[in-house]
Coordinates of C-alpha atoms in Angstrom, one line a residue:
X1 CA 133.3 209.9 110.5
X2 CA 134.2 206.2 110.3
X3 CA 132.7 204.0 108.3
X4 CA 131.8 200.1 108.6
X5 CA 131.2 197.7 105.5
X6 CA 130.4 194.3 105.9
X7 CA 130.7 191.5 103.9
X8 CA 130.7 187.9 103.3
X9 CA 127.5 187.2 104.0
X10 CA 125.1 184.7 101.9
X11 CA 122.8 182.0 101.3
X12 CA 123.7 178.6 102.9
X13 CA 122.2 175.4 104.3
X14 CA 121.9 174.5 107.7
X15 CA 125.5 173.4 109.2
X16 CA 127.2 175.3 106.7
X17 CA 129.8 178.2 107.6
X18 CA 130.1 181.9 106.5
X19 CA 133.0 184.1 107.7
X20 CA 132.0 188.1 108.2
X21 CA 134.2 190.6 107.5
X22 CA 133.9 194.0 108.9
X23 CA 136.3 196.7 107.9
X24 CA 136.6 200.1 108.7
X25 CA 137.1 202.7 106.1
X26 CA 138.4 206.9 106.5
X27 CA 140.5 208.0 109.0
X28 CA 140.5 206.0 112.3
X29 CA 142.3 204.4 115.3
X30 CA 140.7 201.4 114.6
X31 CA 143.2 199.0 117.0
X32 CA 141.7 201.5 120.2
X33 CA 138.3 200.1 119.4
X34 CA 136.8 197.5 120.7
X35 CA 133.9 196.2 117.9
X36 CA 131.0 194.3 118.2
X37 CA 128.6 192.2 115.7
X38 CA 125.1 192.0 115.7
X39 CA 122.5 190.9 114.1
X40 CA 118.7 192.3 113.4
X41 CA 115.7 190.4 111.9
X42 CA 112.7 192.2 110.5
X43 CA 110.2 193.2 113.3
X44 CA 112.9 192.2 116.0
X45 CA 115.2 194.4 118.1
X46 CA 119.2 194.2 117.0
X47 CA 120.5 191.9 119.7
X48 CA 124.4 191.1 120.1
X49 CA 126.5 188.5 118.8
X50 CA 130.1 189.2 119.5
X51 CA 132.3 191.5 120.7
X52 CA 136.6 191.4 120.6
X53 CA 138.2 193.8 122.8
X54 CA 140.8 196.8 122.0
X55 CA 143.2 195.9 124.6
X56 CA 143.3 192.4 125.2
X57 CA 142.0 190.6 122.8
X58 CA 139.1 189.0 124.8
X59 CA 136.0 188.2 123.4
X60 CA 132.8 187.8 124.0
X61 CA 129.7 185.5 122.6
X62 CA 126.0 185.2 123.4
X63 CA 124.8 181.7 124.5
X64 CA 123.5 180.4 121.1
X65 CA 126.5 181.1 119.2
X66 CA 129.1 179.8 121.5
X67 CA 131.0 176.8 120.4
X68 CA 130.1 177.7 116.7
X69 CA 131.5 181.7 116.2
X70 CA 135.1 182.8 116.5
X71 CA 135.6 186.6 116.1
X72 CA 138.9 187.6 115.5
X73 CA 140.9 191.2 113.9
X74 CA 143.5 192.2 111.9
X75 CA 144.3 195.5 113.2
X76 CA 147.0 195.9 109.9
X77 CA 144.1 195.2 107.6
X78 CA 141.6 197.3 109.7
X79 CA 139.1 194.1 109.2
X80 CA 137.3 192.2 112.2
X81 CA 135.7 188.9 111.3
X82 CA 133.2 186.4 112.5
X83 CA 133.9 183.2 111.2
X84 CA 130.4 181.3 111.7
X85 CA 130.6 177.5 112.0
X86 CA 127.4 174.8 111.9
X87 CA 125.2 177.5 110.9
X88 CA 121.4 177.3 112.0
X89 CA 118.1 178.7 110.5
X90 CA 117.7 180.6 113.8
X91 CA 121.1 182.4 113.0
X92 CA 119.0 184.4 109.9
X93 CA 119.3 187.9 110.2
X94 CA 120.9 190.9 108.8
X95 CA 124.7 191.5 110.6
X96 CA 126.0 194.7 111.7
X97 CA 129.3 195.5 113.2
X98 CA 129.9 198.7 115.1
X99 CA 132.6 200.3 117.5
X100 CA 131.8 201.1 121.3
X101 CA 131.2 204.2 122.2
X102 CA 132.8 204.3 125.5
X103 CA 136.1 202.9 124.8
X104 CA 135.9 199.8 126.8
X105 CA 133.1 200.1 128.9
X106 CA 130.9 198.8 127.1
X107 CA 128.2 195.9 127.0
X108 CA 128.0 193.8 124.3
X109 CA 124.7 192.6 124.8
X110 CA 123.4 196.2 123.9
X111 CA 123.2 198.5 120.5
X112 CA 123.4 201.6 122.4
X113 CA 126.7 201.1 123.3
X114 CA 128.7 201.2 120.2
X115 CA 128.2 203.3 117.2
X116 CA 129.6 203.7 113.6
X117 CA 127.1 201.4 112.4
X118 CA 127.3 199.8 108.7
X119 CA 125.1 198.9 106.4
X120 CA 125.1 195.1 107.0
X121 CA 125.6 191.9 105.2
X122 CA 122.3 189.3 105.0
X123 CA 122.8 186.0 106.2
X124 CA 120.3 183.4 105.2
X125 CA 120.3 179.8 106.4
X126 CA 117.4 177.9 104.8
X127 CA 117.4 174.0 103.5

């Protein structure tokens, strides 16, 4: 029933930044939801980025974006972002943000545990 649309994405040159914005649309608790980027190149499995908790706050990153992604929310605005700093060629992909689907236990390492996908927002780094 919820719906996720992200945006922000683009073209840029290596050490460029993008910020993501993910923001849920219909009827929906969205500040009870923990939510999660990630990101899925052609022929390759969607792995995860980033995930910001429901309760705390806490976040999480996967080794090659640490130091360089901050994910943050606005529970007012119903928007997530992922601001994306010193951007690299290997950081190409499509970007997807999605809820978890157990409400806190959850791994943010893996698709299957959120769900409300969007459609995604294509980042290309490229000199």
């Amino acid at each position: 029933q919820v719906q996720f649309v992200e945006s922000g994405g683009g073209l840029v040159q290596p050490g460029e930044s993008l910020r993501l914005s993910c923001t849920a649309s219909g009827a929906h608790a969205f500040e009870y939801r923990s939510i999660g980027w990630f990101r899925q190149v052609p022929g390759k499995e969607r792995e995860g980025v980033s995930c910001i908790s429901h309760l705390d706050g806490s976040t999480y990153y996967t080794d090659s974006v640490k130091g360089r992604f901050t994910i943050s929310r606005d529970n007012a605005k119903n928007t997530v972002y992922l601001q994306m700093n010193d951007l690299k060629p290997e950081d190409t992909a499509t970007y997807y943000c999605a809820e978890d689907k157990y409400l806190g236990d959850y791994n943010c390492e893996d698709p299957a545990d959120f769900e409300s996908w969007g459609q995604g927002t294509q980042v290309t780094v490229s000199s």
